[in-house]
Structures are given as C-alpha cells and as structure tokens.
Tab-separated table of C-alpha atoms and ligand atoms in Angstrom:
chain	number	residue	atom	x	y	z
V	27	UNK	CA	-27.768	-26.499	16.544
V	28	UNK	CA	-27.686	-24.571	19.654
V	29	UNK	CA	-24.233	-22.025	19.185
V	30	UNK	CA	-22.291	-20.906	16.543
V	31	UNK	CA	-18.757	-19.244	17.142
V	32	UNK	CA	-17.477	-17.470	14.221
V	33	UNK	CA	-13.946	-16.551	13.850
V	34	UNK	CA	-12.763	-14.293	10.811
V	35	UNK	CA	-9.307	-14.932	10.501
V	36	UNK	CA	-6.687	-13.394	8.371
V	37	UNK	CA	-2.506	-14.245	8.528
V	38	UNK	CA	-3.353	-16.126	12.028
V	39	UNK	CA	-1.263	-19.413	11.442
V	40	UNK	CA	0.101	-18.653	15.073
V	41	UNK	CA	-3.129	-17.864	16.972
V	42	UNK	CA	-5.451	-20.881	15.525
V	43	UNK	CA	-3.990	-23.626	17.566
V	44	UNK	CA	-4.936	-21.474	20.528
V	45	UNK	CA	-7.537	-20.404	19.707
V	46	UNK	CA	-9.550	-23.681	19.287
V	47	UNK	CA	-7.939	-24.625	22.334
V	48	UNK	CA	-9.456	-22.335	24.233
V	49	UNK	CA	-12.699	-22.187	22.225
V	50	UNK	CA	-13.134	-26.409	22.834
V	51	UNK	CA	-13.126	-25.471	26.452
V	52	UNK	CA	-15.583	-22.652	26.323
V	53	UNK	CA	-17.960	-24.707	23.767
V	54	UNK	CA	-17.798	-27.907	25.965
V	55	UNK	CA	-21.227	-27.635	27.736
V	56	UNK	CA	-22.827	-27.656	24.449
V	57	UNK	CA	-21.325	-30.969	22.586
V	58	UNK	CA	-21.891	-31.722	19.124
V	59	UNK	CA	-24.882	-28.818	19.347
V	60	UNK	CA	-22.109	-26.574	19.388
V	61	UNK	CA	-19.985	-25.451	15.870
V	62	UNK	CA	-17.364	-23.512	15.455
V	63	UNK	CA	-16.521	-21.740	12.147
V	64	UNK	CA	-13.144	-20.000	11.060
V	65	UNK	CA	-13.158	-18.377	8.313
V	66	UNK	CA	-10.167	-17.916	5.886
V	67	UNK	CA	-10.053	-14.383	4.541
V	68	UNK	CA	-7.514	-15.093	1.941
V	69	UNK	CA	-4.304	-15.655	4.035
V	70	UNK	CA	-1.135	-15.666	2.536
V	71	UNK	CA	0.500	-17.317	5.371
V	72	UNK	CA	-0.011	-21.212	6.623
V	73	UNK	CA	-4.043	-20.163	8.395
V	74	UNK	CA	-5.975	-22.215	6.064
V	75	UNK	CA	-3.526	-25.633	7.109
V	76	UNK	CA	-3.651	-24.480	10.558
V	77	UNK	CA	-7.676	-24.640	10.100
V	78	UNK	CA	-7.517	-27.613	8.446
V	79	UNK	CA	-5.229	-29.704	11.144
V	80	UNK	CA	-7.758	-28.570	13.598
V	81	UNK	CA	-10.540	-29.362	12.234
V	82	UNK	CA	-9.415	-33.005	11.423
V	83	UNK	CA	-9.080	-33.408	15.845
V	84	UNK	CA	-12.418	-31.066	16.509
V	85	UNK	CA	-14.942	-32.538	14.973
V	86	UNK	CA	-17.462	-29.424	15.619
V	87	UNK	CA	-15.037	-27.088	13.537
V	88	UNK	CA	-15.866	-25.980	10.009
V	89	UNK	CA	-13.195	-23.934	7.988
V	90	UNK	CA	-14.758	-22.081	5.081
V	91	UNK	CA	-12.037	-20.336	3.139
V	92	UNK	CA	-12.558	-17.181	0.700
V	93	UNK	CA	-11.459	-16.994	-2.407
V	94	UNK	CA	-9.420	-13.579	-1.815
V	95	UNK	CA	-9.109	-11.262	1.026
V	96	UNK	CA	-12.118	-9.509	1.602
V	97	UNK	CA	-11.616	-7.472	4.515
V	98	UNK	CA	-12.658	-8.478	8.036
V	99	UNK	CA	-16.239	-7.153	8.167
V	100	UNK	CA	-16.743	-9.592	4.758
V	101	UNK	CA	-15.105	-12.712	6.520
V	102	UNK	CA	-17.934	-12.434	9.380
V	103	UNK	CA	-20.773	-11.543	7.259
V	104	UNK	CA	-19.400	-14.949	5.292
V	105	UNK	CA	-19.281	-17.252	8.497
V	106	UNK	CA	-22.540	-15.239	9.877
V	107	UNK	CA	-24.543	-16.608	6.996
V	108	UNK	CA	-23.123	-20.113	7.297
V	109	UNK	CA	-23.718	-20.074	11.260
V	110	UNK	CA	-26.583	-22.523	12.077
V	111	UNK	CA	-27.071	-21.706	15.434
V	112	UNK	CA	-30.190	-20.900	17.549
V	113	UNK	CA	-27.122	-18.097	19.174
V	114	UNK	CA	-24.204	-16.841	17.580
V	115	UNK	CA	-20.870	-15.528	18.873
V	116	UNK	CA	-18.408	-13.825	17.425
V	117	UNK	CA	-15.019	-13.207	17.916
V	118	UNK	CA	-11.643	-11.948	16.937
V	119	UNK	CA	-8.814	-15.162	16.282
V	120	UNK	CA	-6.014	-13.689	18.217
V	121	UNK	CA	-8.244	-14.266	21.716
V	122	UNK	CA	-7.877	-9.981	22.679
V	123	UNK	CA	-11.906	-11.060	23.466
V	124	UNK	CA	-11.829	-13.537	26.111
V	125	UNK	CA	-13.974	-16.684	25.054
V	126	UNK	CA	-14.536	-17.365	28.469
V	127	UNK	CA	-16.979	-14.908	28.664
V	128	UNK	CA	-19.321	-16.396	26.682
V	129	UNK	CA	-20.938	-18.231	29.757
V	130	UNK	CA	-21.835	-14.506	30.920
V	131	UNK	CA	-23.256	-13.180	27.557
V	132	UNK	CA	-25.352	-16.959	27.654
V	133	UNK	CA	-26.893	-15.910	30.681
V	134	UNK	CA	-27.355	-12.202	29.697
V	135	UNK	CA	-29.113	-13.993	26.731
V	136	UNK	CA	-31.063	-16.453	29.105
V	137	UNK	CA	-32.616	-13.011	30.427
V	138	UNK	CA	-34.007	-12.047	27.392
V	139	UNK	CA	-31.237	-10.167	25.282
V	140	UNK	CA	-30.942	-10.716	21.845
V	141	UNK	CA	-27.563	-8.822	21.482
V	142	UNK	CA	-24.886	-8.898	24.072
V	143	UNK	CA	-21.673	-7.384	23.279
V	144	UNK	CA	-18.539	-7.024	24.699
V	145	UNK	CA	-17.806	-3.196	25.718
V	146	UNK	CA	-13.754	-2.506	26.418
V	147	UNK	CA	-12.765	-0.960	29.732
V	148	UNK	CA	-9.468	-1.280	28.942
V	149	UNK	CA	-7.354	-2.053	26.148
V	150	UNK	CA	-4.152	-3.866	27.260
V	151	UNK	CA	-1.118	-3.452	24.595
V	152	UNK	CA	-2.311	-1.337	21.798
V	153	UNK	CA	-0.607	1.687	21.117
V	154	UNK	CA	-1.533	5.257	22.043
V	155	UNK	CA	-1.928	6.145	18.576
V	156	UNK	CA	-4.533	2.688	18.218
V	157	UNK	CA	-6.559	3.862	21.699
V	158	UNK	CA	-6.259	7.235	20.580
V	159	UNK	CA	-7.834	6.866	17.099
V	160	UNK	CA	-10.167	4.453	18.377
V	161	UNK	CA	-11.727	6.500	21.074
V	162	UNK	CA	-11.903	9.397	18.376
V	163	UNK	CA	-13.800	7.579	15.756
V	164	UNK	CA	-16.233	6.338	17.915
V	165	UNK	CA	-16.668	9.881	19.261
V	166	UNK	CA	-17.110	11.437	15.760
V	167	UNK	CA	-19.549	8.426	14.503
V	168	UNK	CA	-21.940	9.080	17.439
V	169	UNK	CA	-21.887	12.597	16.523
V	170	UNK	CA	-22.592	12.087	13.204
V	171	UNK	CA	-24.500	9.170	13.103
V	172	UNK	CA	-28.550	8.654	12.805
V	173	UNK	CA	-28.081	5.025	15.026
V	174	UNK	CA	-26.434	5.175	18.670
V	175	UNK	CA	-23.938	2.857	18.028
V	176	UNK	CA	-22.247	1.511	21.546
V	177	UNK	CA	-18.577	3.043	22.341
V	178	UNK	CA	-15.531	1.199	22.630
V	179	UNK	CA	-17.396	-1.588	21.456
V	180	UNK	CA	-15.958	-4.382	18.408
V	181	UNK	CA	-17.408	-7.181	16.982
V	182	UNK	CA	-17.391	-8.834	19.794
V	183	UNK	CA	-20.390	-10.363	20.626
V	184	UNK	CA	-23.559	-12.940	21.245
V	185	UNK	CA	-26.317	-12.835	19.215
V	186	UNK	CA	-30.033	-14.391	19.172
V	187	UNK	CA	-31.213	-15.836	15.682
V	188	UNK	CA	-33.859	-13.142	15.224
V	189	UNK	CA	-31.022	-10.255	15.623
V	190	UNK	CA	-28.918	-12.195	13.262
V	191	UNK	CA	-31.211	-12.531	10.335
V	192	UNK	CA	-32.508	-9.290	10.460
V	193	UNK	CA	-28.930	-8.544	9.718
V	194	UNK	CA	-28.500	-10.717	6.673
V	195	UNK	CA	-31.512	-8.923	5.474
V	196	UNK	CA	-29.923	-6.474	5.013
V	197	UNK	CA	-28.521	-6.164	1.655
V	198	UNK	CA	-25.651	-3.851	1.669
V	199	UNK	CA	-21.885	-4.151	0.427
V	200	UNK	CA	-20.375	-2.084	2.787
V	201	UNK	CA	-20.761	-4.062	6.339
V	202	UNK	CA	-20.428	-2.066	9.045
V	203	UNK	CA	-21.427	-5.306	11.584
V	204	UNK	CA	-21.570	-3.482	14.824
V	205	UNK	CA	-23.650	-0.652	13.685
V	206	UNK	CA	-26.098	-3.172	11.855
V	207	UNK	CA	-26.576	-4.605	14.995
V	208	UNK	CA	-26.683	-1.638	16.813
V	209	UNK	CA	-29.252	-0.679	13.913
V	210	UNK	CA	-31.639	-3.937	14.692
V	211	UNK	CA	-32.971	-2.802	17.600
V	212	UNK	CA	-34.671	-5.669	20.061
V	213	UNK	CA	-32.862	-5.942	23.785
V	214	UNK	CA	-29.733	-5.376	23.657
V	215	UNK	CA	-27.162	-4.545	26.205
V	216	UNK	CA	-23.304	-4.565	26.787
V	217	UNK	CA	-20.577	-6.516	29.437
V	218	UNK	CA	-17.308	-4.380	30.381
V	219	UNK	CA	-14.791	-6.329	29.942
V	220	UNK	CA	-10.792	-5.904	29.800
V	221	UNK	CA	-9.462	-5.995	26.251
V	222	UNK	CA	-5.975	-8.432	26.348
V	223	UNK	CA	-3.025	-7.588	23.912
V	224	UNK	CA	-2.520	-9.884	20.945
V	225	UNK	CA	-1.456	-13.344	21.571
V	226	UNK	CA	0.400	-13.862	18.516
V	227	UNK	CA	1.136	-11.936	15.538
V	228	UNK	CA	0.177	-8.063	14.791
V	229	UNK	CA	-2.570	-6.381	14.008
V	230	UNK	CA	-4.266	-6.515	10.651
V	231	UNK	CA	-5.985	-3.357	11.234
V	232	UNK	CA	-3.099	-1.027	9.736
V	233	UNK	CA	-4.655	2.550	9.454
V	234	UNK	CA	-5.607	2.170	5.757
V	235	UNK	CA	-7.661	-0.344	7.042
V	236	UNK	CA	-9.065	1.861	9.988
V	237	UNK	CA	-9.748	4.661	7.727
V	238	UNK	CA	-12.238	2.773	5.258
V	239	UNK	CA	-13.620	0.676	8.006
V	240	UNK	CA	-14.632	4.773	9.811
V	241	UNK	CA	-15.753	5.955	6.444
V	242	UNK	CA	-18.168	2.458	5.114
V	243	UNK	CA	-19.499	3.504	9.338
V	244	UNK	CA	-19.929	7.081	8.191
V	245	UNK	CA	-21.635	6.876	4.976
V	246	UNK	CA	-23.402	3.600	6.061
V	247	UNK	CA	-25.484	5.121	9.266
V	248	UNK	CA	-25.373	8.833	8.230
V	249	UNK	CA	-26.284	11.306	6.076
V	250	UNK	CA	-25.548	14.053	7.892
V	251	UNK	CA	-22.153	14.391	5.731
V	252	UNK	CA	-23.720	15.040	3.245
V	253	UNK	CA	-25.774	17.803	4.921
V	254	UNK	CA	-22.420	19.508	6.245
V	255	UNK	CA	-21.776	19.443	2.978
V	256	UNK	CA	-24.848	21.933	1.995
V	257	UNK	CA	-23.822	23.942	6.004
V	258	UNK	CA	-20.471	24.250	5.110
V	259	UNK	CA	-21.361	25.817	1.388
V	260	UNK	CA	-23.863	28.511	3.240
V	261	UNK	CA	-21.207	29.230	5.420
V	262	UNK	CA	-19.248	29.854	2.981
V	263	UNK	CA	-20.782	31.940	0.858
V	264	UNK	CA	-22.277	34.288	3.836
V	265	UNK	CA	-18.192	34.602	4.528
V	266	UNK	CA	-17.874	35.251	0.662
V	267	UNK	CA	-21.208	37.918	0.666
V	268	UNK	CA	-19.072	39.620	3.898
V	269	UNK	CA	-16.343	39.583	1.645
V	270	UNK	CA	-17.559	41.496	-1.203
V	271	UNK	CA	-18.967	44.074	1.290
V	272	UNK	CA	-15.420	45.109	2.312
V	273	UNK	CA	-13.780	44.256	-1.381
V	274	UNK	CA	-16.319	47.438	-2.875
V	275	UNK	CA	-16.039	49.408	0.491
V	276	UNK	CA	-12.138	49.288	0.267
V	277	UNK	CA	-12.016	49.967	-3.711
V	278	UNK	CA	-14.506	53.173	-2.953
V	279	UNK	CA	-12.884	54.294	-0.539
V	280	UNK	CA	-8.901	53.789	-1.167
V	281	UNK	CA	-9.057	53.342	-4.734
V	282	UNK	CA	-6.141	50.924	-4.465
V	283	UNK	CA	-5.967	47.274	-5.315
V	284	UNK	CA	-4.624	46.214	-2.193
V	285	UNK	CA	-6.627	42.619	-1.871
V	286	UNK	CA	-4.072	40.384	-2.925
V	287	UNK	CA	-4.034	38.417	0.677
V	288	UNK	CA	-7.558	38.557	0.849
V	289	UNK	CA	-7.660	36.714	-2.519
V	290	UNK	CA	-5.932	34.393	-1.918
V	291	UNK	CA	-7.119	33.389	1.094
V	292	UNK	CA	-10.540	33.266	-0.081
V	293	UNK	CA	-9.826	31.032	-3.283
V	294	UNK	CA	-7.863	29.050	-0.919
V	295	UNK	CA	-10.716	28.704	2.078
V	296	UNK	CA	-13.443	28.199	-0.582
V	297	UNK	CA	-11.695	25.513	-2.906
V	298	UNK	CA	-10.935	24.068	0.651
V	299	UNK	CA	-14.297	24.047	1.566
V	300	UNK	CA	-14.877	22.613	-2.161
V	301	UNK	CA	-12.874	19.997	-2.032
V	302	UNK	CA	-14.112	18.887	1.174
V	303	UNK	CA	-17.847	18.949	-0.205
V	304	UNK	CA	-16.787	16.954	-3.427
V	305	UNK	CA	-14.952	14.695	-1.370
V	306	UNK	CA	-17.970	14.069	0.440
V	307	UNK	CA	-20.301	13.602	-2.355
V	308	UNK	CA	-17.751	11.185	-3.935
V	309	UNK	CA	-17.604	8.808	-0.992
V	310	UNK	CA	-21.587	8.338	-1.145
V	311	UNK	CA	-21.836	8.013	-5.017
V	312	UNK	CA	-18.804	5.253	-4.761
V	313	UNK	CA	-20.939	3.429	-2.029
V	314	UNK	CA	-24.093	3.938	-4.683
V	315	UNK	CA	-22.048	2.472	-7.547
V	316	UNK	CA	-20.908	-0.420	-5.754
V	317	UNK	CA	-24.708	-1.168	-4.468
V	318	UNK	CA	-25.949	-0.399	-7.425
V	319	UNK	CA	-23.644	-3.384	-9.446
V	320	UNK	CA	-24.861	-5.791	-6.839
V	321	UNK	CA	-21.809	-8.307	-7.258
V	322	UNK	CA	-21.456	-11.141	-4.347
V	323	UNK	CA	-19.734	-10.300	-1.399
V	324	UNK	CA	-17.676	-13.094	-1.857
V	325	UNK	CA	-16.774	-16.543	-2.664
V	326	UNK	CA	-16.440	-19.545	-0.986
V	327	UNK	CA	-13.332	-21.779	-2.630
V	328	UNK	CA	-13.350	-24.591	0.389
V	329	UNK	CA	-15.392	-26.120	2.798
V	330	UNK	CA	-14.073	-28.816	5.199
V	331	UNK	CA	-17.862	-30.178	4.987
V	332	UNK	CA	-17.545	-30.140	1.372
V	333	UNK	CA	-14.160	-31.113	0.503
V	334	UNK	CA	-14.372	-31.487	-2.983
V	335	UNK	CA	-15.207	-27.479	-4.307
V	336	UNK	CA	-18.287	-28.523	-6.388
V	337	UNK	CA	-19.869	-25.248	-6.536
V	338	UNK	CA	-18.809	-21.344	-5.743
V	339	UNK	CA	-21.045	-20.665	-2.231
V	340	UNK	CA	-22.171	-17.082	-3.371
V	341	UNK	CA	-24.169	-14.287	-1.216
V	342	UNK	CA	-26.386	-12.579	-4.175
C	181	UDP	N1	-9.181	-9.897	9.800
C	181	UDP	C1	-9.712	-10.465	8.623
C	181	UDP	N2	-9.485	-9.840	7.429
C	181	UDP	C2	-8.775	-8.672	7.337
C	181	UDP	C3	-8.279	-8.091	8.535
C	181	UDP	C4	-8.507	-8.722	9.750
C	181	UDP	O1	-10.356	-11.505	8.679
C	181	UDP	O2	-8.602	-8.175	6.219
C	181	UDP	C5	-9.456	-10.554	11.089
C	181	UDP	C6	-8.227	-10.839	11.932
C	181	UDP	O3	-7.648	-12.082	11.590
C	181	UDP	C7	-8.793	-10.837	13.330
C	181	UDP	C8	-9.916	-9.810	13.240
C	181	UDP	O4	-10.210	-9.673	11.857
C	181	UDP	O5	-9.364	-12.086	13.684
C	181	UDP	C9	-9.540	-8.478	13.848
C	181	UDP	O6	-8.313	-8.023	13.318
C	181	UDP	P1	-7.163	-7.457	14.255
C	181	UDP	O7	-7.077	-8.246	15.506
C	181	UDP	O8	-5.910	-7.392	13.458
C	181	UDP	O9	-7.704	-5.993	14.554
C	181	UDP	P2	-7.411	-5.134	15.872
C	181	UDP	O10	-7.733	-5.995	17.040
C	181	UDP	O11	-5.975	-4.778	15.815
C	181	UDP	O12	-8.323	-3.969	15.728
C	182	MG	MG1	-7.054	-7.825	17.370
C-alpha cells in the first residue's frame, strides 16, 4: 500500500458523497495501492449509510465506525492506526482542505519531507469570532508551549510512515495530532493554501469543543502553566508583603481602621489568583488520572472489511 487518506467524520451524511467524489479523482494515479478510510465518530445522523453506499461503488474505501463519539482528534488517531500506507493524508470530510493538493504535498514528500501540512492563508466563510479565536489560540500555545507548533495550521496534512509511527508511539489519551507531529521532529515543512467554507453542513467545532481541544494542546506540550502557577503566587504574595507594609504604617500612624477597600480587594485579587492556580493544577491532575487508568481510546463496532463485528478493534 502506497497512500492512505483518512477522513474523521462526524454528522457528514451531506458531505460524504462529495467527498469520495473528489477524493477518487485525487487518489486515481495510485489504483488499488491507494485506500481511503472514513471514519465514523458516532454520528447520529445517516454518515455511517452514506459510508457504507460508497464503499459498496469504491472498492479502495474502508469505513470503520466507533462505537460512540469520541471527539475528532480520537476519530484520526483511530483511522491513523488502521492506515496501511507507505504515506498518509489526512483530511477534514467537508473538503474546507482541498484534496487536490495532495499532488503538491506528494512532491514536497518526493523531496525528502516526512511531514507536509497544509498552512491557511485565508479562511473563506468562518466567522470573525472562529478566525478570531483561532488566530488567538495559536498565538497563546506558541507562547506557552515547549514545541513550536506551526500557526494557522489543522490537521491537514501528508505524512511519511516513519513520522506516523513515531506518533502512535506515543501513548497518550489526550491527542493533540498537530502538535505530536509538530513534536516528531524529521523534515518537515508547510504549503499556504486558501482555506474554502464548508460544503455542506456546520461546523462540529462549537466552542466547548474549541476550548478542550486549546486546553488537551496546553497541558499536552507545556508545563509552563503550571509554572505561572508558582509566578503568579510570588507575585502575589510580594503584592501581599507591600500590603502589610502600608496596613501597620496606616494603623501607627492614623489609628483608624480605615482598610475596608483594601480588604477586600486583596481577598478578592488573591482568591482570584487562587482559583486560577487550582484551576491550573486541576487540569494537569485530570489529564494524570485519565493516563494513569489507561482505558482504550476507543472501539471499533464495524468494519466494511470485516462485516460481521467478531471482535472489539481496541488501542491498549
Ligand atoms: N469531527 C469528528 N468528531 C467530532 C467533531 C468533528 O470526527 O466530534 C470531524 C468532522 O466531521 C470534520 C472534522 O472533524 O471532518 C473537522 O470538524 P469541523 O469541520 O466541524 O471543524 P472546523 O473546520 O469547523 O474547525
Ligand atoms: Mg471544517
């Protein structure tokens, strides 16, 4: 097997027909040494039949279908691990990445790259608040992050066999895919590229979503949270050593008990800064706890190459 093209796809009855469509094309040069696998991550619309009817006319298609939603980053790692390929490309089902430019990332990969992703000029139809956020996060995850992990920059992308199993070495829950790449090392290098508005359908991404996707980035390539957290508490208390300075100079010298606003800003600023550091702390011993139980990623409840579910397909 010579390419893989793996598709997580969630509520995308209305973008699969498409999708293959336009994948067949891209994929013809390589014939039957070409697969392409969509995976199911627990739709609750008509995806999996979609999958299904398409594989039954492309013969190179492979639906693998989860037995719940597991989040986007889970459905890759799931079709990742099933790709067969010598080179692996990924890609979102409602076509915002242009398939077509796999023929460039092939010859960016003929040159020696083991990673070539797809880095957004533009983003065509996505809201301010989307762009906005977007460009933030990636700001903010540079800054705080131990890996430089490539701006504007999705899952989007063609990858050698060496780059790919050194990610599935890796054994964490919380997949952050870009930034494991990004994380690899070996040549890697990025194609601009305009980013299309969705086909079909909306996004899946709602800011929940965004939110846990930053924070499994965060916690996953940084520690340097968790140093703030220790910054933030010296700050703090050299405020709170200031503060008792003036608290004794003003009871010495005015004998009153003025000090009320000063109070009460200071519990407030320091349970702030509290809160914050607790916060913190919680977000990495949650990550620990769910390492440490070790359960599967997921399971596997079909297989168009298996039709008959003998066995649950687990990742230890
Ligand atoms: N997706 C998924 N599981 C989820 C959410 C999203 O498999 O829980 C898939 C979705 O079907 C799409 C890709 O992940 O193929 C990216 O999602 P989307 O296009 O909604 O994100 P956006 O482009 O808005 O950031
Ligand atoms: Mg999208």
């Amino acid at each position: 097997m010579f390419l893989s093209v793996v598709v997580p796809c969630m509520n995308e009855q209305d973008a699969i027909p498409a999708l293959v469509a336009r994948l067949e094309v891209v994929i013809a040069p390589y014939k039957e040494r070409a697969e392409i696998i969509l995976v199911d991550d627990g739709s609750t619309d008509a995806t999996w039949d979609a999958i299904v009817a398409a594989q039954s006319r492309v013969p190179q298609l492979r639906g693998l279908r989860m037995s719940s939603n597991r989040g986007h980053q889970v459905a890759l790692t799931a079709g990742l691990e099933a790709a067969r390929g010598g080179r692996i490309f990924m890609l979102d089902a409602d076509l915002q990445d242009p398939p077509e430019l796999l023929a460039d990332m092939m010859a960016m990969m003929d040159r020696g790259y083991d990673v070539v992703y797809g880095s957004r000029r533009e983003r065509e139809g996505e809201t301010w608040f989307k762009r906005a956020s977007a460009s933030a996060f990636y700001r903010l995850l540079n800054l705080m992050s131990d890996v430089e992990i490539p701006r504007d920059t999705g899952d989007f992308r063609l990858v050698s066999r060496r780059a790919l199993d050194a990610v599935l070495a890796m054994p964490e829950k919380a997949r952050f895919v870009r930034g494991m790449f990004a994380w690899v090392g070996y040549r890697q290098i990025g194609i601009e590229y305009t980013r299309a508005a969705r086909t079909v359908g909306e996004t899946k991404y709602p800011l929940r979503k965004m939110i846990r996707l930053a924070m499994d980035a965060m916690t996953g390539f940084s520690t340097r949270p968790l140093r703030l957290a220790t910054r933030l508490s010296f700050v703090s208390l050299g405020v709170a050593a200031l503060m008792m300075i003036y608290v004794l100079h003003s009871m010495l010298a005015y004998q009153t008990v003025p000090g009320w606003a000063s109070v009460i800003v200071a519990i407030s600023a320091f349970s702030g800064v509290q809160l914050l550091t607790l916060g913190i702390l919680g977000e990495y011993i949650g990550r620990l706890y769910l390492e440490a139980k070790n359960r599967p990623l997921y399971f596997i409840s079909e297989d168009t190459e298996t039709p008959v579910p003998v066995q649950l397909k687990t990742r230890a």
